[in-house]
Coordinates of C-alpha atoms in Angstrom, one line a residue:
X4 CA 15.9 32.2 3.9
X5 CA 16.3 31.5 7.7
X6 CA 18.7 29.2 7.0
X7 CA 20.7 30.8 4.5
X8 CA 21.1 34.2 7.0
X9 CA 22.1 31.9 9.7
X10 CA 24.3 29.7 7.6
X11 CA 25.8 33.5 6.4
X12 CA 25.9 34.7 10.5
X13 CA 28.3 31.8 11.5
X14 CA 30.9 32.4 8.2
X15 CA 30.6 35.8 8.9
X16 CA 31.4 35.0 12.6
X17 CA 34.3 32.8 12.3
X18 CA 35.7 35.7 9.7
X19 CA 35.4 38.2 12.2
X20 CA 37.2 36.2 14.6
X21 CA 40.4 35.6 12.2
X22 CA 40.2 39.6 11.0
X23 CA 39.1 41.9 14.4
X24 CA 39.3 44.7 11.8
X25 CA 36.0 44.0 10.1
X26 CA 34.1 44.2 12.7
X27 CA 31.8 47.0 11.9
X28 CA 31.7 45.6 8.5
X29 CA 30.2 42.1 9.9
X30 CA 28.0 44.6 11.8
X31 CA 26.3 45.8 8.8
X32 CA 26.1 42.6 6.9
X33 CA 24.0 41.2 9.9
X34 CA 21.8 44.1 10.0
X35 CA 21.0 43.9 6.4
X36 CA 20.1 40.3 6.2
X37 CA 18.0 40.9 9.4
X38 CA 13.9 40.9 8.3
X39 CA 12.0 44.0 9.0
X40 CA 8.3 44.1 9.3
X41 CA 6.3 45.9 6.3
X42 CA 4.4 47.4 9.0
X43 CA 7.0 49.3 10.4
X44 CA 6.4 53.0 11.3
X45 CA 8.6 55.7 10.0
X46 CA 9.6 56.6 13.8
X47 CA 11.8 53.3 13.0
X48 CA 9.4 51.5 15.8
X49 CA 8.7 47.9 15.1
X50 CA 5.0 47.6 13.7
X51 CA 4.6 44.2 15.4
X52 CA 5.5 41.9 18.1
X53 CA 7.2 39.4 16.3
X54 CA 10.0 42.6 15.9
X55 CA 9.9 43.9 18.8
X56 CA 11.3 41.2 20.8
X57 CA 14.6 40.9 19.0
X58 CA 15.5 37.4 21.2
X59 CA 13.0 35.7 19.7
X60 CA 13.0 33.6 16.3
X61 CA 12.9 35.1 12.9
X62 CA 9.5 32.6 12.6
X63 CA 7.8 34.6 14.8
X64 CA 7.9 37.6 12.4
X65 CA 6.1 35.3 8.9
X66 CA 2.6 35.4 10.8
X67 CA 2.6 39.0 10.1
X68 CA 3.9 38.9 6.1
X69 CA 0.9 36.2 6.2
X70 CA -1.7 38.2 7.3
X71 CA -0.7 41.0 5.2
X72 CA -0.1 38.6 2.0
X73 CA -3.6 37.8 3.0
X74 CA -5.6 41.0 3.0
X75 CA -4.1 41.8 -0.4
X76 CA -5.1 38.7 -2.5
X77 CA -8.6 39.1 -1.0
X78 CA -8.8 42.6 -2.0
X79 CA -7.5 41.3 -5.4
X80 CA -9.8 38.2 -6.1
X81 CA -12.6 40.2 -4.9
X82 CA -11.9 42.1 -8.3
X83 CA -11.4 39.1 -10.1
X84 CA -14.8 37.3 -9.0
X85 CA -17.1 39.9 -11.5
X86 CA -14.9 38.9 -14.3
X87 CA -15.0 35.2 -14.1
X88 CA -18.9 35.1 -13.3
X89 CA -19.1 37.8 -16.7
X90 CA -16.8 35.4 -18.4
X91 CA -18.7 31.9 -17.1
X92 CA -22.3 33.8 -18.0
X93 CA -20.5 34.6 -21.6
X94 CA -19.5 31.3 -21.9
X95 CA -23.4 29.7 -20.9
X96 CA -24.5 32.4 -23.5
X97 CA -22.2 31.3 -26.5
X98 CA -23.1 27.5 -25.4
X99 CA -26.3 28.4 -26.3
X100 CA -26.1 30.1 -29.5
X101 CA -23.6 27.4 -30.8
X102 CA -26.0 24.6 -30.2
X103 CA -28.7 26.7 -31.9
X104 CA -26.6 27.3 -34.8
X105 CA -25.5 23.8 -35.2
X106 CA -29.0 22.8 -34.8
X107 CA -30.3 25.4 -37.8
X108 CA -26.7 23.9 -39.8
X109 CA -28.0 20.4 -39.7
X110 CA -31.4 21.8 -40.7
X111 CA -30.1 23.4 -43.3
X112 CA -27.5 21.0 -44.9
X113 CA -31.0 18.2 -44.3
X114 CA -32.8 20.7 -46.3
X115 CA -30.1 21.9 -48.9
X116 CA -29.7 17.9 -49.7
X117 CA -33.2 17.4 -49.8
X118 CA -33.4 20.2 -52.1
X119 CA -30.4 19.0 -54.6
X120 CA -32.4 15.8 -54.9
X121 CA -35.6 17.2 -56.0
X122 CA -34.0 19.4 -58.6
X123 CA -31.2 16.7 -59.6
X124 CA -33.9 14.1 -60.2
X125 CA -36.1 16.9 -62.7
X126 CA -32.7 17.6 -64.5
X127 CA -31.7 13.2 -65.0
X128 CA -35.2 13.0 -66.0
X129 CA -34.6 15.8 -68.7
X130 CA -31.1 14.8 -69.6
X131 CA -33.0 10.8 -70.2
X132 CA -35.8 12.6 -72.7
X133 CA -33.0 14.1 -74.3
X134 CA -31.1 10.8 -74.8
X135 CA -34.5 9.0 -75.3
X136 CA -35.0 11.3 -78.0
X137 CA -31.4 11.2 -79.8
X138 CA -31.6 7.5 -79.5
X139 CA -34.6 6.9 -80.6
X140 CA -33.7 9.7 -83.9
X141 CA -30.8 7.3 -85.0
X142 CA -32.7 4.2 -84.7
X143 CA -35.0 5.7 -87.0
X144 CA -32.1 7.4 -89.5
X145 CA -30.8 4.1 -89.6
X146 CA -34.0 2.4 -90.5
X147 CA -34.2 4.6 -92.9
X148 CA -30.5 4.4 -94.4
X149 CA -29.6 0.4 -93.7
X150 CA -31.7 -0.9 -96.2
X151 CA -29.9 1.0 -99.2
X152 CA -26.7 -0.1 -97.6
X153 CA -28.0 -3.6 -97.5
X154 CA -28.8 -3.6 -101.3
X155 CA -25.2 -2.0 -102.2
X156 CA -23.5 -4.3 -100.3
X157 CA -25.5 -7.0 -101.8
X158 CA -24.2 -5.7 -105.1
X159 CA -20.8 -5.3 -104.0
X160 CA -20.8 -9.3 -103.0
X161 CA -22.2 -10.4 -106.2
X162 CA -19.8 -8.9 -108.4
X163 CA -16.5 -9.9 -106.3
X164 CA -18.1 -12.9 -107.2
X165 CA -18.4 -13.2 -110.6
X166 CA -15.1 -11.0 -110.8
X167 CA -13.6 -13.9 -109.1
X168 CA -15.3 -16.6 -111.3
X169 CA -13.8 -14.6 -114.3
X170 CA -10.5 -14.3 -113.4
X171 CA -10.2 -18.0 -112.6
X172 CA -12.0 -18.8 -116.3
X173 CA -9.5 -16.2 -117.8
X174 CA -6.5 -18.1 -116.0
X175 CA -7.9 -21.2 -117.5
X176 CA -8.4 -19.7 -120.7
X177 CA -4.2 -19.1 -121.1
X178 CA -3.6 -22.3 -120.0
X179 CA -5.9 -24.2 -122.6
X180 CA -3.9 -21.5 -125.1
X181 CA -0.6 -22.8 -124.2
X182 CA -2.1 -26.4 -124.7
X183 CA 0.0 -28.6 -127.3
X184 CA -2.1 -31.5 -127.3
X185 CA -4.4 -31.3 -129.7
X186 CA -7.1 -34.2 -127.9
X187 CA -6.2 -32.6 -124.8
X188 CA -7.5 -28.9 -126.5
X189 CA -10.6 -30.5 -127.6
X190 CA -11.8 -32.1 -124.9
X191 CA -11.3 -28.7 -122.6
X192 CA -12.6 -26.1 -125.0
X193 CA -15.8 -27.2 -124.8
X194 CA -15.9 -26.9 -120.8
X195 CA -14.0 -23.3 -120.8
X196 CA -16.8 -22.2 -123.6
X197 CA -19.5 -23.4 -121.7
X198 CA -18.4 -22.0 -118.2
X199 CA -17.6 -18.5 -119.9
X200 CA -21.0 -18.7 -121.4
X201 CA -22.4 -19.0 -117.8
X202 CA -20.7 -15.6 -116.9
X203 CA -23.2 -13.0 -117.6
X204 CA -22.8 -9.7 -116.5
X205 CA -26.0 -7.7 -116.2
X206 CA -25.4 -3.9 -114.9
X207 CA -29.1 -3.3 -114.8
X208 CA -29.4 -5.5 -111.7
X209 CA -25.7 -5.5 -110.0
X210 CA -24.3 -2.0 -109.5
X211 CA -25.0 0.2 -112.4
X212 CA -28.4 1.3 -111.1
X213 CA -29.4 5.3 -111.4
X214 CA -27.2 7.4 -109.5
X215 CA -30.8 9.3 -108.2
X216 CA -31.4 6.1 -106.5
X217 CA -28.7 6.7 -104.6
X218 CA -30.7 10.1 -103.1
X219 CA -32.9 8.4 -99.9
X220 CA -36.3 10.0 -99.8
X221 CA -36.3 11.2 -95.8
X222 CA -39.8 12.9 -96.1
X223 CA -41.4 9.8 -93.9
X224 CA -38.6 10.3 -91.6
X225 CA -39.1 14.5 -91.3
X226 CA -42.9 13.7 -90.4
X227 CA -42.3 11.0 -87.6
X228 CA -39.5 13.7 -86.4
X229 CA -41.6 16.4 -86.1
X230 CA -44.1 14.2 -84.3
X231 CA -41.3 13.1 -81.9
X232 CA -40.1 16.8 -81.6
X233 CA -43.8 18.1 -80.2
X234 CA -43.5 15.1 -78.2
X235 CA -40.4 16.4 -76.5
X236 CA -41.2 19.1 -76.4
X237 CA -44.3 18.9 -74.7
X238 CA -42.3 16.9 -71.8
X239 CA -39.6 19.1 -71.5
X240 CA -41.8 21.7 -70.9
X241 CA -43.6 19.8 -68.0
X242 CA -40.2 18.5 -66.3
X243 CA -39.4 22.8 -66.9
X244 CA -42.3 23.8 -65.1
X245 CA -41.3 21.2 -62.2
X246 CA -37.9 22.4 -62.2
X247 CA -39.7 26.3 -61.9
X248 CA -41.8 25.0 -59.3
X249 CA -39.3 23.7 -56.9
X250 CA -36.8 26.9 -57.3
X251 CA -40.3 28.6 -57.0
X252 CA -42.7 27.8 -54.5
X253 CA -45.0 30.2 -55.7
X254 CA -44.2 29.3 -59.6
X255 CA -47.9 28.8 -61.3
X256 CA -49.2 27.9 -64.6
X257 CA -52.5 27.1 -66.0
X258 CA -53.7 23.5 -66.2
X259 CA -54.2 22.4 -69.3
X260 CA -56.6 19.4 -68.8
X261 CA -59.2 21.8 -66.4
X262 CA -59.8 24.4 -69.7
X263 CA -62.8 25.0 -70.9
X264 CA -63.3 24.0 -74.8
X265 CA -63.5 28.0 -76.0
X266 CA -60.4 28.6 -74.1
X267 CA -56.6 28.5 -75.3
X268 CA -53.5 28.2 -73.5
X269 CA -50.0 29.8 -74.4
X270 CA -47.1 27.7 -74.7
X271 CA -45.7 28.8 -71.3
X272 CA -48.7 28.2 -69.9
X273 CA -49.3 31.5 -68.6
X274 CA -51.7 32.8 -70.7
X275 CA -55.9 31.9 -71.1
X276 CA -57.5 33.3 -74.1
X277 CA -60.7 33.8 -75.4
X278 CA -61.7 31.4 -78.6
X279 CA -64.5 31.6 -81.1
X280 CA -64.0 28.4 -82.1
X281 CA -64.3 25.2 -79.7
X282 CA -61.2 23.8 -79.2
X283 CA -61.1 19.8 -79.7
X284 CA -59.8 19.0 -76.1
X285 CA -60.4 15.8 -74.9
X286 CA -62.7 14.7 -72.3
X287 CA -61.9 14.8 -68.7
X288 CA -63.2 14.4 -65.4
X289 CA -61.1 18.3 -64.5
X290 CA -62.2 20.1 -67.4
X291 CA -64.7 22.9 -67.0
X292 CA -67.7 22.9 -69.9
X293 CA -70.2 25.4 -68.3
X294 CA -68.0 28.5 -67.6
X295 CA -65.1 30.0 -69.6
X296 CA -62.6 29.1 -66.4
X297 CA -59.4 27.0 -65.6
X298 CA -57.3 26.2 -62.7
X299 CA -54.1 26.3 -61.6
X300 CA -51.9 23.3 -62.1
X301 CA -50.1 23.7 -58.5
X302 CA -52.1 23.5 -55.3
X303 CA -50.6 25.8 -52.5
X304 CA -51.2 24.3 -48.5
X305 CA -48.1 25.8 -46.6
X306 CA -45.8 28.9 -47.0
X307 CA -46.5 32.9 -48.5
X308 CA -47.5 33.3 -51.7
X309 CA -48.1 36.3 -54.0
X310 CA -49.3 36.0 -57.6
X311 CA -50.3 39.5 -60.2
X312 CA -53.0 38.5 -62.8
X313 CA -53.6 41.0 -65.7
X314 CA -56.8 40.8 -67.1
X315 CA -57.9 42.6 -70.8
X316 CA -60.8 42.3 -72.7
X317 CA -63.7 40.9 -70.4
X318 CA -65.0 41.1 -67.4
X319 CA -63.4 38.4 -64.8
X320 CA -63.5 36.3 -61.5
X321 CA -60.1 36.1 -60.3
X322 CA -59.4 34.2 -57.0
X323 CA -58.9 30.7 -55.2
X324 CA -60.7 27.6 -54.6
X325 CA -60.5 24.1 -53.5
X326 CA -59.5 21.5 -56.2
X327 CA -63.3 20.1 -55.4
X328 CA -65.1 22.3 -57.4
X329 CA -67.5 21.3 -59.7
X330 CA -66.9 21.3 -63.5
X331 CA -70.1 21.1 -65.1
X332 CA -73.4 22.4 -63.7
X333 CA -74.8 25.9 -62.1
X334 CA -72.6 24.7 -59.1
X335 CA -69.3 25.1 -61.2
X336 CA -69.0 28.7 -61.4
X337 CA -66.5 30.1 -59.1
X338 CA -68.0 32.9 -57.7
X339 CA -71.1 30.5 -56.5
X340 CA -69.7 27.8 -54.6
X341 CA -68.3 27.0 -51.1
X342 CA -64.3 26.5 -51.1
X343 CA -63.9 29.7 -53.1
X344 CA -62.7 33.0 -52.3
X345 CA -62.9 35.5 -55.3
X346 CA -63.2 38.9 -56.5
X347 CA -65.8 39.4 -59.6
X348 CA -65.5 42.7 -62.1
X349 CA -68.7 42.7 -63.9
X350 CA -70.6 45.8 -65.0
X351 CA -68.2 47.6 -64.0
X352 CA -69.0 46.8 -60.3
X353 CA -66.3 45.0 -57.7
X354 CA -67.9 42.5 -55.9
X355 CA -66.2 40.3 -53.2
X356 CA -67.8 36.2 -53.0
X357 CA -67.0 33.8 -50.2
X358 CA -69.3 30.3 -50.0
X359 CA -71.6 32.0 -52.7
X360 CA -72.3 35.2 -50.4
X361 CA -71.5 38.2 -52.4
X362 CA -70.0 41.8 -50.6
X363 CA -70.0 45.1 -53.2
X364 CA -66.9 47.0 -53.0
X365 CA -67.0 49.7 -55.1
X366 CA -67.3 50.5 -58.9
X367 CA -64.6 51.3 -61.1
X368 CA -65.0 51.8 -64.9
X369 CA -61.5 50.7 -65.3
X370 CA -59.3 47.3 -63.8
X371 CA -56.8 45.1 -65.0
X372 CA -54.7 44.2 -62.7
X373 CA -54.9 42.6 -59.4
X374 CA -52.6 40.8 -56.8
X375 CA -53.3 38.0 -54.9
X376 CA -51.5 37.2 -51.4
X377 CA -52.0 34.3 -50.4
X378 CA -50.3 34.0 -46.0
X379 CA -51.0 30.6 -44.3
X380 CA -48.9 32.2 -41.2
X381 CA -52.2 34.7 -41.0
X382 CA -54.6 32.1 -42.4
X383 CA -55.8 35.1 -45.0
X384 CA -56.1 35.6 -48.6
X385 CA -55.8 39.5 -49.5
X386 CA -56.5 41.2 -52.8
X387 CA -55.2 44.8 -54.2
X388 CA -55.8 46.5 -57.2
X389 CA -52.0 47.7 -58.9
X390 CA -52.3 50.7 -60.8
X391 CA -51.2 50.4 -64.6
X392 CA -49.8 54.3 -64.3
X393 CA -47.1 54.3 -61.7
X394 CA -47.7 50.9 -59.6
X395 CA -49.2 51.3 -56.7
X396 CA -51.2 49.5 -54.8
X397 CA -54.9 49.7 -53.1
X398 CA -56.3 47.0 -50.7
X399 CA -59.7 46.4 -51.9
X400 CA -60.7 43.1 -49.5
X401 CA -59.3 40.6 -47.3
X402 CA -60.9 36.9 -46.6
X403 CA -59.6 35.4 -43.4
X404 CA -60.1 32.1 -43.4
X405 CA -58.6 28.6 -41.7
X406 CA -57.6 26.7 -44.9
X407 CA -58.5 22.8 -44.6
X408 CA -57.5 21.6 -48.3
X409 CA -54.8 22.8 -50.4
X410 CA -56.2 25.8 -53.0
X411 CA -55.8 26.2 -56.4
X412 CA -55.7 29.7 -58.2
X413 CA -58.8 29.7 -60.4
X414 CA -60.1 32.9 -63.3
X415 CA -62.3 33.2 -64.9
X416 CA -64.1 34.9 -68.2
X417 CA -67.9 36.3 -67.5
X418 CA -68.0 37.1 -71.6
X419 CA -66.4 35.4 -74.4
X420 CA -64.6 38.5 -76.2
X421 CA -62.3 37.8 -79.4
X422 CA -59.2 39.7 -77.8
X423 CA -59.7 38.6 -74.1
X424 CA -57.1 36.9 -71.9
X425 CA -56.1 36.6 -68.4
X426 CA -51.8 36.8 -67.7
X427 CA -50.0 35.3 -65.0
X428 CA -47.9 38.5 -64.5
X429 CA -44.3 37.8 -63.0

C-alpha cells in the first residue's frame, strides 16, 4: 500500500504540474490516500505518535494497527480456547466409546458365528437322519420290488427267445414249401419237424403267471418301517431338544435313562408320571430304583435360570442337586444327601433340606406350583410358590450357596398315586 500511494503522489504530481487548475483536486486525492490511525480522537487529534509527526514515514504508523490487530485476536482466541478443549475432550470421549463398541462388535460377531455353528451343525445332523432315513426306505422298497422285476424280465428274455427261434423255423418252413426237389424236400423235412418239435411254449412258466402275483405283499416292509420310523423319531427328537437347548439356555427336559422303573415319561420329555406297573427300562448305572425320582438331562454351571414345575397328585421334592447323587440306597433320596438343595411337600407341611438338614416353613393344605431361580451372578437358588388363581408369587426360601459342580434339576414323588405327575411348566 506504501508503494502504491507513493507511486499515485508522483502521477498525481507531474499532472498537477501540466494542469495548475487541479490543484485542490490533487489536494484531496493526497489526503484521502493518507493513513489515519484507528485510535484517533473525535477532536481530529492524532491518537499516536506515529501521526503526529506528519515528516515521518508512513511505517512508523503499522506498529500501532499491530498492537491493535493484536489485542483483538487475543480477546478472540481467548473465546475460542473453551471450544477446542470441549471439542478435544469430546473427541477423547467418542475415542473411547468407539473402541468399546468395536470391542463389544467383535465379541458379538465371535459369538453370533459361534452361535450359527452350534445350531447349523444340530440342523446338518437332522437334515443327514432325514436322508439316512429316505435312503435307507428305498433300499429297502427296492429290495422288496427288484426281485419281481428280475423274474419278469427273465420272462420277457425267454420268450424274445423262442419268438425269435420261431420266426426263423417259420422262414424255413416257406422255404422247404417252395422246394421243387423232391430229395432235396425229404432230406429237410425231417430237420424242420424235428426243430419245430423242440419249440414248446409253456405259459405256466414264461409270462402267463396269475395276474395276483403281480400284487407284492409289502406287509414285511410296513413292519421294518415302522421300526425305522420310531427309530427316527426317537433321534429327531434328541437333535430337537439340542437345537431347544442352544436357543434356550435354560431349555430342560427329563432324562430318560435316570427314571425310576414305576415312572413314565411324555414324549416331549416334559412330563413324569406315576405307574402301577414297572416299566421294563433297562439297566443303568443313572437310573434311580429306590425312590420314585429323575433328573434333568441338562446340567446348568454359568448364566440365570428360571424353571415352573407343576406338581398334581402326590406329595413331592422339587429342587437341584449335583449329578453325583446316589441312585440306589438310603443315600439316594434327594432330600437326604449333600449336593442337594430342595423343597419337600409332605403332610401337608413345607419343609426346606440343604446337606440332609431339614428347615420347616410353613404348612399349606394346598400346592402345586413352584418356581425355581436358579442366579450364579448371586451364587443362590430361590424358590416361590405361584398361585393357580391369579399368578402371583410368594418367596418361601432362599439357599445361598458357592456352586462347585454343575446341578441338575431333580423331583421327586414321596407316594406312588395313579394320576400323579410332575410338569415342566413353560
Amino acid at each position: 500500500m506504501e508503494n502504491t500511494v507513493e507511486s499515485y503522489k508522483a502521477t498525481l504530481q507531474e499532472t498537477a504540474e501540466g494542469a495548475p487548475q487541479r490543484g485542490v483536486e490533487i489536494d484531496v486525492m493526497k489526503r484521502k490516500y493518507e493513513p489515519s490511525c484507528p485510535s484517533q480522537g473525535e477532536d481530529g487529534e492524532d491518537g499516536c505518535e506515529a501521526m503526529s509527526n506528519h515528516g515521518k514515514d508512513v511505517a512508523d504508523h503499522s506498529d500501532c494497527i499491530e498492537v491493535k490487530l493484536s489485542d483483538e485476536l487475543s480477546k478472540r482466541r481467548s473465546r475460542v480456547t473453551p471450544v477446542m478443549m470441549d471439542i478435544q475432550a469430546k473427541i477423547e470421549l467418542v475415542d473411547d466409546l468407539l473402541a468399546n463398541a468395536k470391542k463389544k462388535e467383535a465379541a458379538v460377531k465371535t459369538s453370533n458365528t459361534n452361535f450359527k455353528a452350534e445350531v447349523q451343525m444340530v440342523l446338518e445332523e437332522m437334515v443327514e437322519l432325514l436322508r439316512s432315513y429316505s435312503t435307507a426306505g428305498m433300499e429297502l422298497l427296492e429290495a422288496q420290488l427288484r426281485p419281481k422285476e428280475e423274474l419278469l424280465e427273465t420272462s420277457v428274455q425267454t420268450l424274445s427267445d423262442l419268438h425269435r427261434q420261431l420266426k426263423e423255423t417259420e422262414l424255413q418252413v416257406n422255404t422247404l414249401l417252395e422246394e421243387q426237389d423232391e430229395v432235396t424236400f425229404c432230406k429237410e423235412i425231417q430237420g424242420v419237424e424235428k426243430l419245430a418239435a423242440s419249440l414248446i411254449v409253456e405259459p405256466q412258466k414264461i409270462g402267463a403267471s396269475d395276474e395276483n402275483e403281480a400284487n407284492i405283499n409289502m406287509t414285511h416292509m410296513c413292519e421294518e418301517m415302522e421300526h425305522r420310523n420310531y427309530d427316527l423319531h426317537l433321534k429327531l427328537g434328541a437333535a430337537n431338544r439340542r437345537l431347544r437347548n442352544i436357543l434356550n439356555p435354560s431349555e430342560v427336559t427329563f432324562d430318560s435313562e435316570t427314571l425310576h422303573p414305576c415312572l413314565l415319561l411324555s414324549e416331549d420329555h416334559k412330563t413324569v408320571s406315576f405307574s402301577v406297573v414297572k416299566q421294563p427300562y433297562p439297566a443303568g448305572p443313572q437310573r434311580f430304583t429306590n425312590y420314585f425320582q429323575a433328573l434333568s438331562s441338562q446340567s446348568f454351571s454359568k448364566g440365570e435360570h428360571c424353571w415352573i414345575l407343576q406338581a398334581e397328585g402326590c406329595p413331592w421334592v422339587l429342587g437341584l442337586c449335583y449329578g453325583g447323587l446316589p441312585r440306589s440306597g438310603t443315600e439316594s433320596g434327594l432330600e437326604s444327601r449333600s449336593g442337594a438343595w430342595c423343597l419337600m411337600w409332605y403332610d401337608n407341611l413345607l419343609r426346606a433340606y440343604e446337606g440332609g438338614r431339614e428347615t420347616p416353613l410353613k404348612r399349606t393344605p394346598f400346592f402345586q406350583k413352584l418356581e425355581i431361580r436358579l442366579s450364579f451372578r448371586k451364587n443362590c437358588v430361590t424358590f416361590s410358590s405361584i398361585s393357580n388363581v391369579n399368578g402371583a408369587k410368594t418367596h418361601l426360601h432362599t439357599f445361598n450357596v458357592s456352586f462347585t459342580e454343575p446341578v441338575y434339576l431333580a423331583v421327586r414323588m414321596m407316594s406312588g398315586q395313579p394320576k400323579a405327575r410332575i410338569t415342566l411348566c413353560e
